[in-house]
Amino acid sequence: MNGIWRVVFSCTLTAIFTAVIGYLLYLEQVKVPKLDIHKKFESNYFSKPKFPDDEIRLIVNNAEKEKIGIMYVSLVNFSTKDLLDLPVTIIIEPENVKEFKVLAHAVVGEHETTDSVIQTKKMVFDGNKYYFNFIAQAINRVDGPEPGLQLRLLFEGTEEPKVKVSAIGIDTREYDIDNSPSSSRDSIKTTSWLVLFMLSFVLIVVVVTGMFIMPAVSLFSHKSDVKFRKKRATALFHVIKENNLNPELDDEKLSNYVTELLYQERLRNWNGLSVILKWTSAMIPPNKEDHRPAI
């Protein structure tokens, strides 16, 4: 039974270790600074056909347009710390450069402020992509969807372009409200309950196994244990007799000698067990006759 107990104990330690390591890795992942990228694209933000009975001229930078779209690229800080003096590059990559053109752009910081974000370079178009470079004085962590930086574009085109955002030392990901600290706290709370459940489950398994299953197994296997002990005693008897190790003992005395020897060994081990381990063995004490050789 001691071997079974060691297996149960090892499995328990493994389960606890795995749960703790998994929980610590989860907490470490939550600490990694990340910016969520939220995009909103509307290709038909304003157009003349919406007002067919009125004479409306849609002019952008002294050029008349039939239709314009608007796009918002917002950076939301759901991480665990504020991000200060952060260089940010936003790249807009049209699917078809001939059918997409940025007409105007603006950038704002938290609470629609314009002085908290500095554009370090003018917009650059290399024939394939549009580049925007900023320094955000502060993109503070938030619980809700409030952006710390928002790029606004007026454009001509119908297909939504690809957006890439890079910030030194910061990871980016697609916007998801579940990434917010409030949701993260809920996840941590849920994970904590899960870990508690796992530990409770392991504890219940150990208790049930030690208090009920192992004693039951010991009871059902008692007859086979007795047969094993008698077989061992018989083998030891024949070894001593055939090798003439105790020539002064006849068969009866040798049988009694082997019985007493093995019984005292078993009794010594039994007395060294704790009450719990004795219980797992169904509280069956050593019996001298269980060690008598079958001769």
PDB file of C-alpha atoms in Angstrom, residues 68-251:
ATOM      1  CA  ILE A  68     -15.417  61.285 -49.034  1.00  0.00           C
ATOM      2  CA  GLY A  69     -14.902  58.612 -46.418  1.00  0.00           C
ATOM      3  CA  ILE A  70     -13.642  58.767 -42.870  1.00  0.00           C
ATOM      4  CA  MET A  71     -11.464  56.365 -40.913  1.00  0.00           C
ATOM      5  CA  TYR A  72     -10.487  56.288 -37.252  1.00  0.00           C
ATOM      6  CA  VAL A  73      -7.429  54.445 -35.936  1.00  0.00           C
ATOM      7  CA  SER A  74      -7.536  54.439 -32.128  1.00  0.00           C
ATOM      8  CA  LEU A  75      -4.920  53.212 -29.661  1.00  0.00           C
ATOM      9  CA  VAL A  76      -6.364  51.997 -26.368  1.00  0.00           C
ATOM     10  CA  ASN A  77      -4.161  51.155 -23.389  1.00  0.00           C
ATOM     11  CA  PHE A  78      -5.608  48.152 -21.573  1.00  0.00           C
ATOM     12  CA  SER A  79      -2.225  47.213 -20.059  1.00  0.00           C
ATOM     13  CA  THR A  80      -1.244  47.491 -16.404  1.00  0.00           C
ATOM     14  CA  LYS A  81       0.674  50.793 -16.601  1.00  0.00           C
ATOM     15  CA  ASP A  82       0.598  54.226 -18.228  1.00  0.00           C
ATOM     16  CA  LEU A  83       2.727  54.723 -21.341  1.00  0.00           C
ATOM     17  CA  LEU A  84       4.628  58.019 -21.379  1.00  0.00           C
ATOM     18  CA  ASP A  85       6.479  59.822 -24.200  1.00  0.00           C
ATOM     19  CA  LEU A  86       5.768  56.941 -26.526  1.00  0.00           C
ATOM     20  CA  PRO A  87       6.940  57.138 -30.182  1.00  0.00           C
ATOM     21  CA  VAL A  88       4.215  55.726 -32.411  1.00  0.00           C
ATOM     22  CA  THR A  89       4.233  54.991 -36.140  1.00  0.00           C
ATOM     23  CA  ILE A  90       0.975  54.279 -37.948  1.00  0.00           C
ATOM     24  CA  ILE A  91       1.130  52.826 -41.436  1.00  0.00           C
ATOM     25  CA  ILE A  92      -1.864  52.833 -43.783  1.00  0.00           C
ATOM     26  CA  GLU A  93      -1.520  50.373 -46.657  1.00  0.00           C
ATOM     27  CA  PRO A  94      -4.262  50.559 -49.308  1.00  0.00           C
ATOM     28  CA  GLU A  95      -5.331  47.407 -51.130  1.00  0.00           C
ATOM     29  CA  ASN A  96      -5.202  49.405 -54.373  1.00  0.00           C
ATOM     30  CA  VAL A  97      -3.196  52.629 -54.227  1.00  0.00           C
ATOM     31  CA  LYS A  98      -4.933  53.938 -57.360  1.00  0.00           C
ATOM     32  CA  GLU A  99      -8.331  53.775 -55.659  1.00  0.00           C
ATOM     33  CA  PHE A 100      -7.435  55.144 -52.230  1.00  0.00           C
ATOM     34  CA  LYS A 101      -6.140  58.573 -51.356  1.00  0.00           C
ATOM     35  CA  VAL A 102      -5.744  60.331 -48.014  1.00  0.00           C
ATOM     36  CA  LEU A 103      -7.194  63.826 -48.340  1.00  0.00           C
ATOM     37  CA  ALA A 104      -6.669  65.124 -44.813  1.00  0.00           C
ATOM     38  CA  HIS A 105      -5.743  63.871 -41.388  1.00  0.00           C
ATOM     39  CA  ALA A 106      -5.775  64.906 -37.746  1.00  0.00           C
ATOM     40  CA  VAL A 107      -4.647  63.388 -34.483  1.00  0.00           C
ATOM     41  CA  VAL A 108      -5.963  63.795 -30.948  1.00  0.00           C
ATOM     42  CA  GLY A 109      -5.030  62.438 -27.556  1.00  0.00           C
ATOM     43  CA  GLU A 110      -7.079  61.614 -24.494  1.00  0.00           C
ATOM     44  CA  HIS A 111     -10.335  63.534 -24.082  1.00  0.00           C
ATOM     45  CA  GLU A 112     -10.000  64.986 -27.602  1.00  0.00           C
ATOM     46  CA  THR A 113      -6.936  67.039 -26.651  1.00  0.00           C
ATOM     47  CA  THR A 114      -4.518  68.026 -29.429  1.00  0.00           C
ATOM     48  CA  ASP A 115      -1.542  69.136 -27.346  1.00  0.00           C
ATOM     49  CA  SER A 116      -0.822  65.698 -25.838  1.00  0.00           C
ATOM     50  CA  VAL A 117       0.228  64.207 -29.202  1.00  0.00           C
ATOM     51  CA  ILE A 118       3.045  65.652 -31.281  1.00  0.00           C
ATOM     52  CA  GLN A 119       3.417  64.811 -34.969  1.00  0.00           C
ATOM     53  CA  THR A 120       7.176  64.462 -35.482  1.00  0.00           C
ATOM     54  CA  LYS A 121       7.056  64.235 -39.279  1.00  0.00           C
ATOM     55  CA  LYS A 122       4.693  65.239 -42.022  1.00  0.00           C
ATOM     56  CA  MET A 123       2.638  62.492 -43.605  1.00  0.00           C
ATOM     57  CA  VAL A 124       4.786  60.449 -45.977  1.00  0.00           C
ATOM     58  CA  PHE A 125       3.431  58.557 -49.000  1.00  0.00           C
ATOM     59  CA  ASP A 126       5.999  56.341 -50.720  1.00  0.00           C
ATOM     60  CA  GLY A 127       3.716  55.270 -53.532  1.00  0.00           C
ATOM     61  CA  ASN A 128       2.365  52.256 -51.648  1.00  0.00           C
ATOM     62  CA  LYS A 129       1.861  53.235 -48.011  1.00  0.00           C
ATOM     63  CA  TYR A 130       1.076  56.280 -45.895  1.00  0.00           C
ATOM     64  CA  TYR A 131       3.279  56.864 -42.839  1.00  0.00           C
ATOM     65  CA  PHE A 132       2.314  58.896 -39.772  1.00  0.00           C
ATOM     66  CA  ASN A 133       4.780  59.495 -36.929  1.00  0.00           C
ATOM     67  CA  PHE A 134       3.837  60.802 -33.509  1.00  0.00           C
ATOM     68  CA  ILE A 135       5.013  61.062 -29.925  1.00  0.00           C
ATOM     69  CA  ALA A 136       2.236  60.514 -27.432  1.00  0.00           C
ATOM     70  CA  GLN A 137       3.054  62.327 -24.201  1.00  0.00           C
ATOM     71  CA  ALA A 138       0.760  59.979 -22.309  1.00  0.00           C
ATOM     72  CA  ILE A 139      -1.415  57.026 -23.217  1.00  0.00           C
ATOM     73  CA  ASN A 140      -2.855  56.235 -19.848  1.00  0.00           C
ATOM     74  CA  ARG A 141      -4.294  52.861 -18.956  1.00  0.00           C
ATOM     75  CA  VAL A 142      -8.082  52.776 -19.052  1.00  0.00           C
ATOM     76  CA  ASP A 143     -10.855  50.392 -18.092  1.00  0.00           C
ATOM     77  CA  GLY A 144     -13.138  51.336 -20.969  1.00  0.00           C
ATOM     78  CA  PRO A 145     -12.760  51.983 -24.712  1.00  0.00           C
ATOM     79  CA  GLU A 146     -11.385  55.554 -24.391  1.00  0.00           C
ATOM     80  CA  PRO A 147      -8.475  55.995 -26.843  1.00  0.00           C
ATOM     81  CA  GLY A 148      -5.185  57.489 -25.728  1.00  0.00           C
ATOM     82  CA  LEU A 149      -4.382  58.413 -29.327  1.00  0.00           C
ATOM     83  CA  GLN A 150      -6.671  58.609 -32.333  1.00  0.00           C
ATOM     84  CA  LEU A 151      -5.720  59.215 -35.957  1.00  0.00           C
ATOM     85  CA  ARG A 152      -8.551  60.527 -38.144  1.00  0.00           C
ATOM     86  CA  LEU A 153      -8.410  60.303 -41.907  1.00  0.00           C
ATOM     87  CA  LEU A 154     -10.560  61.805 -44.655  1.00  0.00           C
ATOM     88  CA  PHE A 155     -10.069  59.804 -47.819  1.00  0.00           C
ATOM     89  CA  GLU A 156     -11.288  58.881 -51.246  1.00  0.00           C
ATOM     90  CA  GLY A 157     -11.849  55.184 -51.804  1.00  0.00           C
ATOM     91  CA  THR A 158     -14.079  52.233 -51.045  1.00  0.00           C
ATOM     92  CA  GLU A 159     -11.807  49.443 -49.776  1.00  0.00           C
ATOM     93  CA  GLU A 160     -10.600  49.461 -46.181  1.00  0.00           C
ATOM     94  CA  PRO A 161      -6.793  49.621 -46.052  1.00  0.00           C
ATOM     95  CA  LYS A 162      -4.514  47.579 -43.829  1.00  0.00           C
ATOM     96  CA  VAL A 163      -3.308  49.266 -40.662  1.00  0.00           C
ATOM     97  CA  LYS A 164      -0.018  48.628 -38.906  1.00  0.00           C
ATOM     98  CA  VAL A 165       1.010  50.256 -35.660  1.00  0.00           C
ATOM     99  CA  SER A 166       4.459  50.075 -34.135  1.00  0.00           C
ATOM    100  CA  ALA A 167       5.612  51.454 -30.807  1.00  0.00           C
ATOM    101  CA  ILE A 168       9.029  50.837 -29.273  1.00  0.00           C
ATOM    102  CA  GLY A 169       8.903  48.233 -26.522  1.00  0.00           C
ATOM    103  CA  ILE A 170       5.144  47.752 -26.829  1.00  0.00           C
ATOM    104  CA  ASP A 171       3.139  44.914 -28.360  1.00  0.00           C
ATOM    105  CA  THR A 172      -0.022  45.616 -30.335  1.00  0.00           C
ATOM    106  CA  ARG A 173      -3.140  43.546 -30.883  1.00  0.00           C
ATOM    107  CA  GLU A 174      -6.606  43.825 -32.363  1.00  0.00           C
ATOM    108  CA  TYR A 175      -9.041  45.688 -30.152  1.00  0.00           C
ATOM    109  CA  ASP A 176     -11.149  43.505 -27.876  1.00  0.00           C
ATOM    110  CA  ILE A 177     -13.132  44.850 -24.932  1.00  0.00           C
ATOM    111  CA  ASP A 178     -12.325  41.607 -23.103  1.00  0.00           C
ATOM    112  CA  ASN A 179      -8.715  42.845 -22.922  1.00  0.00           C
ATOM    113  CA  SER A 180      -9.747  45.645 -20.572  1.00  0.00           C
ATOM    114  CA  PRO A 181      -8.442  45.601 -16.969  1.00  0.00           C
ATOM    115  CA  SER A 182     -11.933  45.053 -15.636  1.00  0.00           C
ATOM    116  CA  SER A 183     -12.301  41.969 -17.811  1.00  0.00           C
ATOM    117  CA  SER A 184      -8.771  40.918 -16.866  1.00  0.00           C
ATOM    118  CA  ARG A 185      -9.649  41.213 -13.205  1.00  0.00           C
ATOM    119  CA  ASP A 186     -12.700  39.078 -13.845  1.00  0.00           C
ATOM    120  CA  SER A 187     -10.483  36.571 -15.627  1.00  0.00           C
ATOM    121  CA  ILE A 188      -8.030  36.567 -12.731  1.00  0.00           C
ATOM    122  CA  LYS A 189     -10.918  36.073 -10.333  1.00  0.00           C
ATOM    123  CA  THR A 190     -12.243  33.237 -12.475  1.00  0.00           C
ATOM    124  CA  THR A 191      -8.765  31.711 -12.718  1.00  0.00           C
ATOM    125  CA  SER A 192      -8.344  31.996  -8.951  1.00  0.00           C
ATOM    126  CA  TRP A 193     -11.596  30.138  -8.428  1.00  0.00           C
ATOM    127  CA  LEU A 194     -10.477  27.541 -10.969  1.00  0.00           C
ATOM    128  CA  VAL A 195      -7.166  27.042  -9.151  1.00  0.00           C
ATOM    129  CA  LEU A 196      -9.042  26.802  -5.838  1.00  0.00           C
ATOM    130  CA  PHE A 197     -11.375  24.239  -7.390  1.00  0.00           C
ATOM    131  CA  MET A 198      -8.448  22.218  -8.729  1.00  0.00           C
ATOM    132  CA  LEU A 199      -6.717  22.228  -5.350  1.00  0.00           C
ATOM    133  CA  SER A 200      -9.961  21.290  -3.623  1.00  0.00           C
ATOM    134  CA  PHE A 201     -10.498  18.506  -6.124  1.00  0.00           C
ATOM    135  CA  VAL A 202      -6.987  17.169  -5.570  1.00  0.00           C
ATOM    136  CA  LEU A 203      -7.516  17.340  -1.800  1.00  0.00           C
ATOM    137  CA  ILE A 204     -10.834  15.493  -2.083  1.00  0.00           C
ATOM    138  CA  VAL A 205      -9.227  12.831  -4.284  1.00  0.00           C
ATOM    139  CA  VAL A 206      -6.429  12.339  -1.752  1.00  0.00           C
ATOM    140  CA  VAL A 207      -8.835  12.190   1.193  1.00  0.00           C
ATOM    141  CA  VAL A 208     -11.272   9.813  -0.504  1.00  0.00           C
ATOM    142  CA  THR A 209      -8.439   7.628  -1.758  1.00  0.00           C
ATOM    143  CA  GLY A 210      -6.678   7.493   1.609  1.00  0.00           C
ATOM    144  CA  MET A 211      -9.744   7.216   3.813  1.00  0.00           C
ATOM    145  CA  PHE A 212     -11.949   4.915   1.773  1.00  0.00           C
ATOM    146  CA  ILE A 213     -10.476   3.438  -1.393  1.00  0.00           C
ATOM    147  CA  MET A 214      -7.125   2.270  -0.019  1.00  0.00           C
ATOM    148  CA  PRO A 215      -8.651   0.651   3.114  1.00  0.00           C
ATOM    149  CA  ALA A 216     -11.194  -1.093   0.911  1.00  0.00           C
ATOM    150  CA  VAL A 217      -8.441  -2.333  -1.397  1.00  0.00           C
ATOM    151  CA  SER A 218      -6.497  -3.552   1.643  1.00  0.00           C
ATOM    152  CA  LEU A 219      -9.516  -5.508   2.886  1.00  0.00           C
ATOM    153  CA  PHE A 220     -10.209  -7.117  -0.479  1.00  0.00           C
ATOM    154  CA  SER A 221      -6.528  -7.947  -1.045  1.00  0.00           C
ATOM    155  CA  HIS A 222      -5.863  -9.250   2.468  1.00  0.00           C
ATOM    156  CA  LYS A 223      -6.137 -12.923   1.472  1.00  0.00           C
ATOM    157  CA  SER A 224      -3.701 -12.471  -1.390  1.00  0.00           C
ATOM    158  CA  ASP A 225      -1.329 -10.592   0.945  1.00  0.00           C
ATOM    159  CA  VAL A 226      -1.432 -13.534   3.393  1.00  0.00           C
ATOM    160  CA  LYS A 227      -0.663 -15.974   0.558  1.00  0.00           C
ATOM    161  CA  PHE A 228       2.280 -13.793  -0.476  1.00  0.00           C
ATOM    162  CA  ARG A 229       3.663 -13.695   3.071  1.00  0.00           C
ATOM    163  CA  LYS A 230       3.327 -17.482   3.465  1.00  0.00           C
ATOM    164  CA  LYS A 231       4.996 -18.015   0.113  1.00  0.00           C
ATOM    165  CA  ARG A 232       7.873 -15.769   1.179  1.00  0.00           C
ATOM    166  CA  ALA A 233       8.161 -17.621   4.504  1.00  0.00           C
ATOM    167  CA  THR A 234       8.194 -20.991   2.752  1.00  0.00           C
ATOM    168  CA  ALA A 235      10.904 -19.850   0.357  1.00  0.00           C
ATOM    169  CA  LEU A 236      13.032 -18.578   3.247  1.00  0.00           C
ATOM    170  CA  PHE A 237      12.495 -21.871   5.155  1.00  0.00           C
ATOM    171  CA  HIS A 238      13.781 -23.934   2.226  1.00  0.00           C
ATOM    172  CA  VAL A 239      16.777 -21.643   1.677  1.00  0.00           C
ATOM    173  CA  ILE A 240      17.853 -22.090   5.299  1.00  0.00           C
ATOM    174  CA  LYS A 241      17.233 -25.852   5.322  1.00  0.00           C
ATOM    175  CA  GLU A 242      18.782 -26.661   1.957  1.00  0.00           C
ATOM    176  CA  ASN A 243      21.910 -24.658   2.706  1.00  0.00           C
ATOM    177  CA  ASN A 244      22.142 -26.097   6.234  1.00  0.00           C
ATOM    178  CA  LEU A 245      22.344 -22.593   7.719  1.00  0.00           C
ATOM    179  CA  ASN A 246      20.845 -23.658  11.060  1.00  0.00           C
ATOM    180  CA  PRO A 247      21.650 -27.400  11.335  1.00  0.00           C
ATOM    181  CA  GLU A 248      20.713 -27.521  15.009  1.00  0.00           C
ATOM    182  CA  LEU A 249      17.028 -26.766  14.181  1.00  0.00           C
ATOM    183  CA  ASP A 250      14.597 -29.451  13.108  1.00  0.00           C
ATOM    184  CA  ASP A 251      11.734 -28.649  10.730  1.00  0.00           C
TER     185      ASP A 251
END
